[in-house]
């Protein structure tokens, strides 16, 4: 078995396992064979906590994939997420954006989110969610409200960001109450996760996991000094 075949075999194993430790082991083994394997870099990044290592791994994967995706991205096809290389590149950018946000590098995270957004006209990624979360962290509440005009009321990130920004700008009142109700309507379970009334789903559905992860992402924004919930 040559190195390429071994790498493909290890990648298959890594994609099939649900054990982060095993994923990390397999990814590191792949990188010993090919230290520029973008998929292994992504898998390894997914298996470690938010840290400088995670960010560095994703930045390396982005740089590798950027060269491969340059022609594709320059052409601006209708949906690059339907292309394997384009999808992988956007996946790296999305992970990198959240890693940078976790590191407190808000400007860099916002730049990444804006880049993803221009390639995602159908809103298939978390670009808009990251944009709202970063803008809230930066205290750009007026910009949050301008952004929210682009999204429907049932957009979860837009609804929560709008409610937080409205309260920060105008305080309690009719506008804030209306925005809060819109946020609750968009995801009734989210406030219960944020307030700790519902535990983290164990073996929940994808929808339950997404709701919980969203609550974790927005918890600090709701728990800031100007607190509405």
Short mmCIF file of C-alpha atoms in Angstrom, two decimals:
data_model
loop_
_atom_site.label_atom_id
_atom_site.label_comp_id
_atom_site.label_asym_id
_atom_site.label_seq_id
_atom_site.Cartn_x
_atom_site.Cartn_y
_atom_site.Cartn_z
CA UNK A 1 0.00 0.00 0.00
CA UNK A 2 1.48 3.36 -1.01
CA UNK A 3 1.23 6.58 1.02
CA UNK A 4 -1.76 7.90 -0.95
CA UNK A 5 -3.78 4.74 -0.38
CA UNK A 6 -2.87 4.74 3.31
CA UNK A 7 -3.98 8.36 3.66
CA UNK A 8 -7.32 7.59 2.00
CA UNK A 9 -7.79 4.65 4.34
CA UNK A 10 -7.01 6.77 7.40
CA UNK A 11 -9.34 9.53 6.23
CA UNK A 12 -12.17 7.03 5.85
CA UNK A 13 -11.57 5.81 9.40
CA UNK A 14 -11.43 9.37 10.74
CA UNK A 15 -14.74 10.33 9.12
CA UNK A 16 -16.44 7.25 10.53
CA UNK A 17 -15.38 7.59 14.17
CA UNK A 18 -17.25 9.67 16.76
CA UNK A 19 -14.33 9.59 19.20
CA UNK A 20 -12.38 12.91 19.20
CA UNK A 21 -9.29 11.19 20.59
CA UNK A 22 -9.34 8.64 17.78
CA UNK A 23 -9.93 11.38 15.22
CA UNK A 24 -6.93 13.26 16.57
CA UNK A 25 -4.75 10.13 16.41
CA UNK A 26 -5.76 9.36 12.84
CA UNK A 27 -5.33 12.97 11.70
CA UNK A 28 -1.86 13.19 13.19
CA UNK A 29 -0.91 9.92 11.48
CA UNK A 30 -2.06 11.34 8.15
CA UNK A 31 -0.05 14.50 8.72
CA UNK A 32 3.05 12.42 9.34
CA UNK A 33 2.60 11.10 5.80
CA UNK A 34 1.55 14.45 4.30
CA UNK A 35 1.85 17.55 6.46
CA UNK A 36 -0.11 19.58 3.90
CA UNK A 37 -3.19 17.40 3.84
CA UNK A 38 -6.00 19.94 4.29
CA UNK A 39 -8.62 17.40 5.33
CA UNK A 40 -6.38 16.04 8.09
CA UNK A 41 -5.67 19.56 9.30
CA UNK A 42 -9.41 20.23 9.53
CA UNK A 43 -10.07 16.95 11.32
CA UNK A 44 -7.28 17.64 13.78
CA UNK A 45 -8.56 21.16 14.39
CA UNK A 46 -12.04 19.76 15.05
CA UNK A 47 -10.65 17.36 17.65
CA UNK A 48 -8.87 19.96 19.81
CA UNK A 49 -10.25 22.73 22.01
CA UNK A 50 -10.25 26.37 20.94
CA UNK A 51 -6.63 27.42 21.22
CA UNK A 52 -3.75 28.93 19.28
CA UNK A 53 -3.08 25.43 17.93
CA UNK A 54 -6.61 25.15 16.54
CA UNK A 55 -6.38 28.55 14.88
CA UNK A 56 -2.95 27.77 13.41
CA UNK A 57 -4.18 24.46 11.97
CA UNK A 58 -7.16 26.14 10.33
CA UNK A 59 -5.06 28.98 8.95
CA UNK A 60 -2.70 26.46 7.37
CA UNK A 61 -5.63 24.52 5.88
CA UNK A 62 -7.11 27.76 4.54
CA UNK A 63 -3.85 28.75 2.87
CA UNK A 64 -3.52 25.33 1.24
CA UNK A 65 -7.09 25.31 -0.04
CA UNK A 66 -7.04 28.96 -1.13
CA UNK A 67 -4.55 28.13 -3.87
CA UNK A 68 -6.75 25.27 -5.10
CA UNK A 69 -9.95 27.31 -4.88
CA UNK A 70 -8.61 30.57 -6.34
CA UNK A 71 -9.92 29.98 -9.87
CA UNK A 72 -13.23 28.66 -8.59
CA UNK A 73 -13.79 31.57 -6.20
CA UNK A 74 -12.76 34.12 -8.78
CA UNK A 75 -15.40 32.80 -11.12
CA UNK A 76 -18.12 33.28 -8.50
CA UNK A 77 -20.31 30.33 -9.57
CA UNK A 78 -23.93 30.31 -8.48
CA UNK A 79 -23.15 28.07 -5.52
CA UNK A 80 -19.57 27.08 -4.79
CA UNK A 81 -20.88 24.94 -1.94
CA UNK A 82 -21.86 22.43 -4.60
CA UNK A 83 -18.19 22.06 -5.56
CA UNK A 84 -16.07 19.78 -3.38
CA UNK A 85 -13.09 22.13 -3.22
CA UNK A 86 -15.29 25.17 -2.69
CA UNK A 87 -17.27 23.46 0.04
CA UNK A 88 -14.09 22.43 1.86
CA UNK A 89 -12.66 25.94 1.58
CA UNK A 90 -15.82 27.53 2.99
CA UNK A 91 -15.89 24.93 5.78
CA UNK A 92 -12.37 25.95 6.77
CA UNK A 93 -13.24 29.64 6.68
CA UNK A 94 -16.28 29.06 8.85
CA UNK A 95 -14.29 27.15 11.46
CA UNK A 96 -11.52 29.75 11.34
CA UNK A 97 -13.99 32.59 11.83
CA UNK A 98 -15.35 31.08 15.03
CA UNK A 99 -11.84 30.23 16.24
CA UNK A 100 -10.75 33.84 15.75
CA UNK A 101 -13.86 35.04 17.56
CA UNK A 102 -13.06 32.69 20.44
CA UNK A 103 -9.55 34.20 20.54
CA UNK A 104 -11.05 37.69 20.82
CA UNK A 105 -9.90 38.66 17.32
CA UNK A 106 -13.21 40.22 16.37
CA UNK A 107 -12.12 42.28 13.39
CA UNK A 108 -10.45 39.26 11.78
CA UNK A 109 -13.46 37.07 12.52
CA UNK A 110 -15.79 39.65 10.95
CA UNK A 111 -13.63 39.82 7.83
CA UNK A 112 -13.80 36.03 7.49
CA UNK A 113 -17.57 36.04 7.98
CA UNK A 114 -18.00 38.71 5.30
CA UNK A 115 -15.90 36.66 2.89
CA UNK A 116 -18.04 33.58 3.48
CA UNK A 117 -21.21 35.63 3.06
CA UNK A 118 -20.32 36.76 -0.45
CA UNK A 119 -20.06 33.13 -1.56
CA UNK A 120 -23.26 32.07 0.23
CA UNK A 121 -26.28 33.80 -1.31
CA UNK A 122 -28.65 31.09 -0.09
CA UNK A 123 -27.59 31.39 3.55
CA UNK A 124 -26.41 27.79 3.83
CA UNK A 125 -23.51 28.60 6.18
CA UNK A 126 -23.21 30.20 9.61
CA UNK A 127 -21.75 33.40 8.17
CA UNK A 128 -24.71 35.56 9.20
CA UNK A 129 -24.74 34.05 12.68
CA UNK A 130 -21.06 34.87 13.12
CA UNK A 131 -21.55 38.40 11.79
CA UNK A 132 -24.28 39.11 14.34
CA UNK A 133 -22.33 37.60 17.21
CA UNK A 134 -19.17 39.55 16.42
CA UNK A 135 -21.04 42.83 15.97
CA UNK A 136 -22.72 42.34 19.35
CA UNK A 137 -19.35 41.61 20.94
CA UNK A 138 -17.97 44.81 19.43
CA UNK A 139 -20.95 46.80 20.71
CA UNK A 140 -22.04 47.81 17.20
CA UNK A 141 -25.73 47.68 18.02
CA UNK A 142 -26.90 50.12 15.34
CA UNK A 143 -25.10 48.06 12.72
CA UNK A 144 -26.79 44.94 14.11
CA UNK A 145 -30.18 46.51 13.49
CA UNK A 146 -29.21 47.53 9.95
CA UNK A 147 -28.05 43.98 9.27
CA UNK A 148 -31.27 42.56 10.69
CA UNK A 149 -33.28 44.40 8.05
CA UNK A 150 -31.75 42.00 5.50
CA UNK A 151 -33.07 38.90 7.29
CA UNK A 152 -36.51 37.51 8.03
CA UNK A 153 -37.87 37.62 11.58
CA UNK A 154 -37.60 33.84 11.89
CA UNK A 155 -33.83 33.97 11.31
CA UNK A 156 -32.61 32.85 14.72
CA UNK A 157 -29.38 34.86 14.84
CA UNK A 158 -31.04 37.98 13.46
CA UNK A 159 -33.90 37.73 15.96
CA UNK A 160 -31.64 37.34 19.00
CA UNK A 161 -29.19 39.98 17.85
CA UNK A 162 -32.03 42.40 17.11
CA UNK A 163 -33.53 41.86 20.59
CA UNK A 164 -30.22 42.40 22.36
CA UNK A 165 -29.30 45.46 20.29
CA UNK A 166 -32.77 47.01 20.65
CA UNK A 167 -32.64 46.74 24.42
CA UNK A 168 -29.14 48.15 24.58
CA UNK A 169 -30.10 51.12 22.45
CA UNK A 170 -33.56 51.97 23.76
CA UNK A 171 -33.92 50.12 27.07
CA UNK A 172 -37.08 48.31 28.18
CA UNK A 173 -40.22 49.21 26.32
CA UNK A 174 -42.50 48.29 23.45
CA UNK A 175 -39.73 47.94 20.86
CA UNK A 176 -37.57 45.76 23.10
CA UNK A 177 -40.53 43.61 24.16
CA UNK A 178 -41.56 43.07 20.55
CA UNK A 179 -38.02 42.12 19.56
CA UNK A 180 -37.78 39.75 22.52
CA UNK A 181 -41.00 38.03 21.48
CA UNK A 182 -39.67 37.62 17.93
CA UNK A 183 -36.53 35.98 19.34
CA UNK A 184 -38.59 33.63 21.50
CA UNK A 185 -40.86 32.73 18.58
CA UNK A 186 -37.89 31.95 16.33
CA UNK A 187 -36.58 29.35 18.80
CA UNK A 188 -38.69 28.77 21.94
CA UNK A 189 -36.18 26.35 23.47
CA UNK A 190 -33.19 28.72 23.24
CA UNK A 191 -33.99 30.85 26.35
CA UNK A 192 -34.38 27.68 28.43
CA UNK A 193 -30.90 26.52 27.43
CA UNK A 194 -29.45 29.99 28.10
CA UNK A 195 -31.05 30.17 31.55
CA UNK A 196 -30.00 26.62 32.44
CA UNK A 197 -33.54 25.29 32.72
CA UNK A 198 -32.79 22.66 30.07
CA UNK A 199 -29.61 20.52 30.16
CA UNK A 200 -27.29 19.91 27.24
CA UNK A 201 -28.92 17.28 25.00
CA UNK A 202 -27.21 13.92 25.41
CA UNK A 203 -28.02 12.00 22.27
CA UNK A 204 -30.35 14.60 20.87
CA UNK A 205 -31.38 15.27 17.31
CA UNK A 206 -29.37 17.58 15.05
CA UNK A 207 -31.96 20.29 15.68
CA UNK A 208 -31.56 19.97 19.46
CA UNK A 209 -27.78 20.08 19.18
CA UNK A 210 -27.96 23.15 16.93
CA UNK A 211 -30.28 24.90 19.38
CA UNK A 212 -27.99 24.15 22.30
CA UNK A 213 -24.86 25.28 20.43
CA UNK A 214 -26.63 28.48 19.43
CA UNK A 215 -27.56 29.13 23.06
CA UNK A 216 -23.95 28.64 24.14
CA UNK A 217 -22.77 31.06 21.45
CA UNK A 218 -25.22 33.80 22.43
CA UNK A 219 -25.27 33.22 26.20
CA UNK A 220 -22.60 35.82 26.98
CA UNK A 221 -24.32 38.42 24.80
CA UNK A 222 -27.55 37.94 26.74
CA UNK A 223 -25.65 37.91 30.03
CA UNK A 224 -23.86 41.22 29.49
CA UNK A 225 -24.37 44.18 31.83
CA UNK A 226 -27.41 45.35 29.86
CA UNK A 227 -29.26 42.11 30.43
CA UNK A 228 -32.73 41.39 29.09
CA UNK A 229 -33.09 37.73 30.12
#
